[in-house]
Amino acid sequence: NAGVTQTPKFQVLKTGQSMTLQCAQDMNHEYMSWYRQDPGMGLRLIHYSVGAGITDQGEVPNGYNVSRSTTEDFPLRLLSAAPSQTSVYFCASSRWTPNTGELFFGEGSRLTVL
Amino acid sequence: GENVEQHPSTLSVQEGDSAVIKCTYSDSASNYFPWYKQELGKRPQLIIDIRSNVGEKKDQRIAVTLNKTAKHFSLHITETQPEDSAVYFCAASMTNTGNQFYFGTGTSLTVIP
């Protein structure tokens, strides 16, 4: 049981390049989401999904695209990287129960855009 | 949308003392309030959570209190230990919206041996 797996862990891009951050979970969680973490700003929701085929925008969706073709996978695409997208990205999955809605995070992906 | 504010941004305590971190939220429809701990270079991990139908919850040295009327909730850590040093995040969510969590900006806690 690997939990939430993110790749790559580190990536350097040039402005204008595109890339995809991969996220996979093996816990059969219906909910998945992407957050970015910037110093002094906490974790901000980029996009989220409540199940396969369903995605929606979070607080800071501009410049990012997502899809959810399977329950397990939730890739995040940067369409045309900008220096403002330099950040640490976390993928998370969760399942609501009567007691908790715990988010299980991946290890994070540190992205630098030059 | 929801707005979560967290204070203080940094906190230093002596080992054995208590630490308190406070958060406020803006949307009265929020009904689930988790706290996450993030050690340096690691992923955030849930340490305690509370639903709006409960005023207080305790798990060994950590406790969370919720005041729905005032829209604030707090994390209390007693008998602090050096391994409690980390960044702590509060969050708010509505259980019927699926997976939208709104996080505070974090508190960097340092426990001085």
Short mmCIF file of C-alpha atoms in Angstrom, two decimals:
data_model
loop_
_atom_site.label_atom_id
_atom_site.label_comp_id
_atom_site.label_asym_id
_atom_site.label_seq_id
_atom_site.Cartn_x
_atom_site.Cartn_y
_atom_site.Cartn_z
CA ASN A 1 0.00 0.00 0.00
CA ALA A 2 2.00 2.98 -1.29
CA GLY A 3 -0.61 5.65 -0.45
CA VAL A 4 -0.25 8.74 -2.65
CA THR A 5 2.64 8.76 -5.09
CA GLN A 6 3.80 11.91 -6.85
CA THR A 7 6.38 12.30 -9.60
CA PRO A 8 8.71 13.98 -10.24
CA LYS A 9 10.03 15.14 -6.86
CA PHE A 10 12.04 17.95 -8.43
CA GLN A 11 11.73 19.73 -11.75
CA VAL A 12 13.26 22.83 -13.32
CA LEU A 13 11.45 24.42 -16.25
CA LYS A 14 12.01 27.40 -18.47
CA THR A 15 9.28 29.98 -18.88
CA GLY A 16 6.78 28.83 -21.48
CA GLN A 17 7.50 25.12 -21.18
CA SER A 18 4.74 22.69 -20.31
CA MET A 19 4.86 19.67 -18.04
CA THR A 20 2.70 17.21 -16.15
CA LEU A 21 2.94 16.34 -12.48
CA GLN A 22 1.77 12.80 -11.95
CA CYS A 23 -0.28 11.65 -8.96
CA ALA A 24 -1.56 8.18 -8.18
CA GLN A 25 -3.26 6.69 -5.12
CA ASP A 26 -3.95 3.08 -4.28
CA MET A 27 -6.46 3.60 -1.45
CA ASN A 28 -9.55 3.69 -3.67
CA HIS A 29 -10.32 7.22 -2.47
CA GLU A 30 -12.96 9.06 -4.42
CA TYR A 31 -11.61 12.51 -3.68
CA MET A 32 -8.32 13.85 -5.03
CA SER A 33 -6.89 17.34 -5.10
CA TRP A 34 -3.84 19.43 -5.89
CA TYR A 35 -2.42 22.12 -3.62
CA ARG A 36 0.47 24.48 -3.98
CA GLN A 37 2.53 25.59 -1.01
CA ASP A 38 4.32 28.91 -0.99
CA PRO A 39 6.20 30.48 1.93
CA GLY A 40 3.85 32.34 4.26
CA MET A 41 0.76 31.38 2.26
CA GLY A 42 -0.13 27.94 3.49
CA LEU A 43 -1.64 25.40 1.14
CA ARG A 44 -3.87 26.68 -1.62
CA LEU A 45 -6.25 24.48 -3.57
CA ILE A 46 -5.63 24.41 -7.32
CA HIS A 47 -8.08 21.80 -8.63
CA TYR A 48 -10.01 18.96 -7.12
CA SER A 49 -12.02 15.92 -8.16
CA VAL A 50 -14.88 14.12 -6.43
CA GLY A 51 -14.65 11.07 -8.68
CA ALA A 52 -13.56 9.74 -12.05
CA GLY A 53 -14.65 12.05 -14.84
CA ILE A 54 -15.41 14.96 -12.50
CA THR A 55 -13.07 17.89 -11.83
CA ASP A 56 -13.53 21.41 -10.55
CA GLN A 57 -11.53 24.53 -9.86
CA GLY A 58 -10.15 25.53 -6.49
CA GLU A 59 -8.77 28.86 -5.27
CA VAL A 60 -5.89 29.25 -7.75
CA PRO A 61 -6.68 27.31 -10.95
CA ASN A 62 -5.26 29.66 -13.58
CA GLY A 63 -2.44 28.16 -15.63
CA TYR A 64 -3.22 24.59 -14.58
CA ASN A 65 -5.27 21.81 -16.08
CA VAL A 66 -6.39 18.47 -14.62
CA SER A 67 -8.22 15.35 -15.69
CA ARG A 68 -9.49 12.29 -13.82
CA SER A 69 -9.94 9.39 -16.18
CA THR A 70 -9.53 6.76 -13.44
CA THR A 71 -10.09 6.65 -9.69
CA GLU A 72 -6.35 6.18 -9.13
CA ASP A 73 -4.78 8.94 -11.22
CA PHE A 74 -5.04 12.72 -11.10
CA PRO A 75 -2.35 14.46 -13.18
CA LEU A 76 -1.75 18.21 -13.02
CA ARG A 77 -0.68 19.94 -16.22
CA LEU A 78 1.12 23.24 -16.44
CA LEU A 79 0.21 24.62 -19.83
CA SER A 80 2.84 27.36 -20.20
CA ALA A 81 5.04 27.64 -17.12
CA ALA A 82 5.60 31.04 -15.52
CA PRO A 83 8.00 32.04 -12.70
CA SER A 84 4.92 32.64 -10.49
CA GLN A 85 4.31 28.89 -10.63
CA THR A 86 7.55 28.18 -8.78
CA SER A 87 6.25 26.32 -5.75
CA VAL A 88 5.96 23.01 -3.96
CA TYR A 89 2.99 21.02 -5.22
CA PHE A 90 1.14 18.45 -3.17
CA CYS A 91 -1.37 15.94 -4.40
CA ALA A 92 -3.83 14.60 -1.84
CA SER A 93 -6.58 12.03 -1.68
CA SER A 94 -9.32 11.50 0.87
CA ARG A 95 -12.52 9.68 1.66
CA TRP A 96 -15.13 11.11 3.95
CA THR A 97 -16.28 8.91 6.81
CA PRO A 98 -18.57 9.80 9.73
CA ASN A 99 -15.46 10.52 11.77
CA THR A 100 -12.97 12.15 9.47
CA GLY A 101 -12.16 13.58 6.07
CA GLU A 102 -8.41 13.13 6.41
CA LEU A 103 -6.29 14.28 3.50
CA PHE A 104 -3.46 11.90 2.60
CA PHE A 105 -0.69 13.87 0.92
CA GLY A 106 1.97 12.79 -1.49
CA GLU A 107 5.61 13.65 -0.77
CA GLY A 108 5.45 16.82 -2.83
CA SER A 109 6.98 18.05 -6.07
CA ARG A 110 9.29 21.04 -6.00
CA LEU A 111 9.00 23.00 -9.23
CA THR A 112 11.27 25.86 -10.24
CA VAL A 113 10.41 27.97 -13.28
CA LEU A 114 13.26 30.10 -14.61
CA GLY B 1 -15.25 31.58 -0.51
CA GLU B 2 -13.95 30.55 2.88
CA ASN B 3 -11.12 32.53 4.50
CA VAL B 4 -9.05 31.00 7.29
CA GLU B 5 -6.72 33.14 9.36
CA GLN B 6 -4.10 31.63 11.66
CA HIS B 7 -2.04 33.16 14.48
CA PRO B 8 0.70 33.39 15.47
CA SER B 9 2.94 32.79 12.47
CA THR B 10 5.84 31.78 14.71
CA LEU B 11 5.86 30.47 18.26
CA SER B 12 8.74 29.50 20.53
CA VAL B 13 8.17 27.68 23.81
CA GLN B 14 10.34 25.99 26.39
CA GLU B 15 10.19 22.22 26.53
CA GLY B 16 7.40 21.18 28.86
CA ASP B 17 5.37 24.36 28.38
CA SER B 18 2.08 24.54 26.51
CA ALA B 19 1.54 25.93 23.01
CA VAL B 20 -1.67 27.39 21.64
CA ILE B 21 -2.39 28.18 17.99
CA LYS B 22 -5.58 29.96 16.98
CA CYS B 23 -7.57 30.05 13.76
CA THR B 24 -10.67 31.89 12.62
CA TYR B 25 -12.89 31.11 9.68
CA SER B 26 -15.42 33.17 7.79
CA ASP B 27 -18.03 30.78 6.38
CA SER B 28 -20.54 29.56 8.96
CA ALA B 29 -21.29 26.59 6.67
CA SER B 30 -17.85 25.10 7.37
CA ASN B 31 -18.29 22.08 9.60
CA TYR B 32 -14.99 20.18 9.64
CA PHE B 33 -11.74 21.54 11.07
CA PRO B 34 -8.53 19.49 10.83
CA TRP B 35 -5.03 20.33 12.01
CA TYR B 36 -1.97 19.20 10.07
CA LYS B 37 1.65 18.99 11.16
CA GLN B 38 4.42 19.41 8.62
CA GLU B 39 8.00 18.65 9.54
CA LEU B 40 10.76 20.23 7.49
CA GLY B 41 10.86 18.79 3.98
CA LYS B 42 8.00 16.39 4.69
CA ARG B 43 4.36 16.14 3.70
CA PRO B 44 1.59 17.50 5.97
CA GLN B 45 0.02 14.88 8.21
CA LEU B 46 -3.23 15.02 10.14
CA ILE B 47 -2.79 15.23 13.90
CA ILE B 48 -6.33 15.93 15.07
CA ASP B 49 -9.66 17.02 13.65
CA ILE B 50 -13.03 18.16 14.93
CA ARG B 51 -16.52 18.38 13.50
CA SER B 52 -18.85 21.27 14.22
CA ASN B 53 -21.16 19.19 16.39
CA VAL B 54 -18.36 18.80 18.95
CA GLY B 55 -16.88 21.58 21.10
CA GLU B 56 -13.65 19.90 22.13
CA LYS B 57 -11.59 16.87 21.25
CA LYS B 58 -8.47 15.55 22.92
CA ASP B 59 -5.82 13.02 21.94
CA GLN B 60 -3.09 12.56 24.53
CA ARG B 61 -1.11 15.84 24.62
CA ILE B 62 -3.04 17.60 21.87
CA ALA B 63 -6.53 19.04 21.97
CA VAL B 64 -8.68 21.15 19.71
CA THR B 65 -11.49 23.47 20.80
CA LEU B 66 -14.17 24.95 18.56
CA ASN B 67 -16.37 27.98 19.12
CA LYS B 68 -18.95 27.98 16.32
CA THR B 69 -20.56 31.22 17.42
CA ALA B 70 -17.29 33.12 17.25
CA LYS B 71 -16.06 31.07 14.29
CA HIS B 72 -12.73 30.19 15.80
CA PHE B 73 -10.90 27.05 16.76
CA SER B 74 -7.64 26.42 18.56
CA LEU B 75 -4.95 23.78 18.86
CA HIS B 76 -3.50 23.14 22.29
CA ILE B 77 -0.31 21.16 22.81
CA THR B 78 0.64 20.41 26.40
CA GLU B 79 3.99 19.23 27.81
CA THR B 80 5.73 20.17 24.58
CA GLN B 81 8.70 18.14 23.40
CA PRO B 82 11.44 18.98 20.86
CA GLU B 83 9.82 16.59 18.37
CA ASP B 84 6.75 18.85 18.38
CA SER B 85 8.83 21.43 16.49
CA ALA B 86 7.20 21.76 13.06
CA VAL B 87 4.82 23.91 11.06
CA TYR B 88 1.17 23.48 11.99
CA PHE B 89 -1.71 24.27 9.64
CA CYS B 90 -5.37 24.63 10.47
CA ALA B 91 -8.02 24.12 7.81
CA ALA B 92 -11.75 24.40 7.30
CA SER B 93 -14.05 22.46 5.05
CA MET B 94 -17.68 21.66 4.40
CA THR B 95 -18.33 17.95 4.31
CA ASN B 96 -21.00 18.24 1.64
CA THR B 97 -18.66 19.94 -0.86
CA GLY B 98 -16.44 16.94 -1.25
CA ASN B 99 -12.86 17.95 -1.04
CA GLN B 100 -12.40 21.69 -0.74
CA PHE B 101 -10.14 22.50 2.18
CA TYR B 102 -9.09 26.03 3.01
CA PHE B 103 -5.86 26.26 4.96
CA GLY B 104 -4.43 28.84 7.30
CA THR B 105 -0.99 30.27 6.58
CA GLY B 106 0.75 28.08 9.14
CA THR B 107 2.49 28.44 12.51
CA SER B 108 6.13 27.54 12.88
CA LEU B 109 6.50 26.06 16.37
CA THR B 110 9.93 25.73 17.94
CA VAL B 111 10.29 23.84 21.21
CA ILE B 112 13.50 24.84 22.97
CA PRO B 113 15.11 22.01 24.98
#
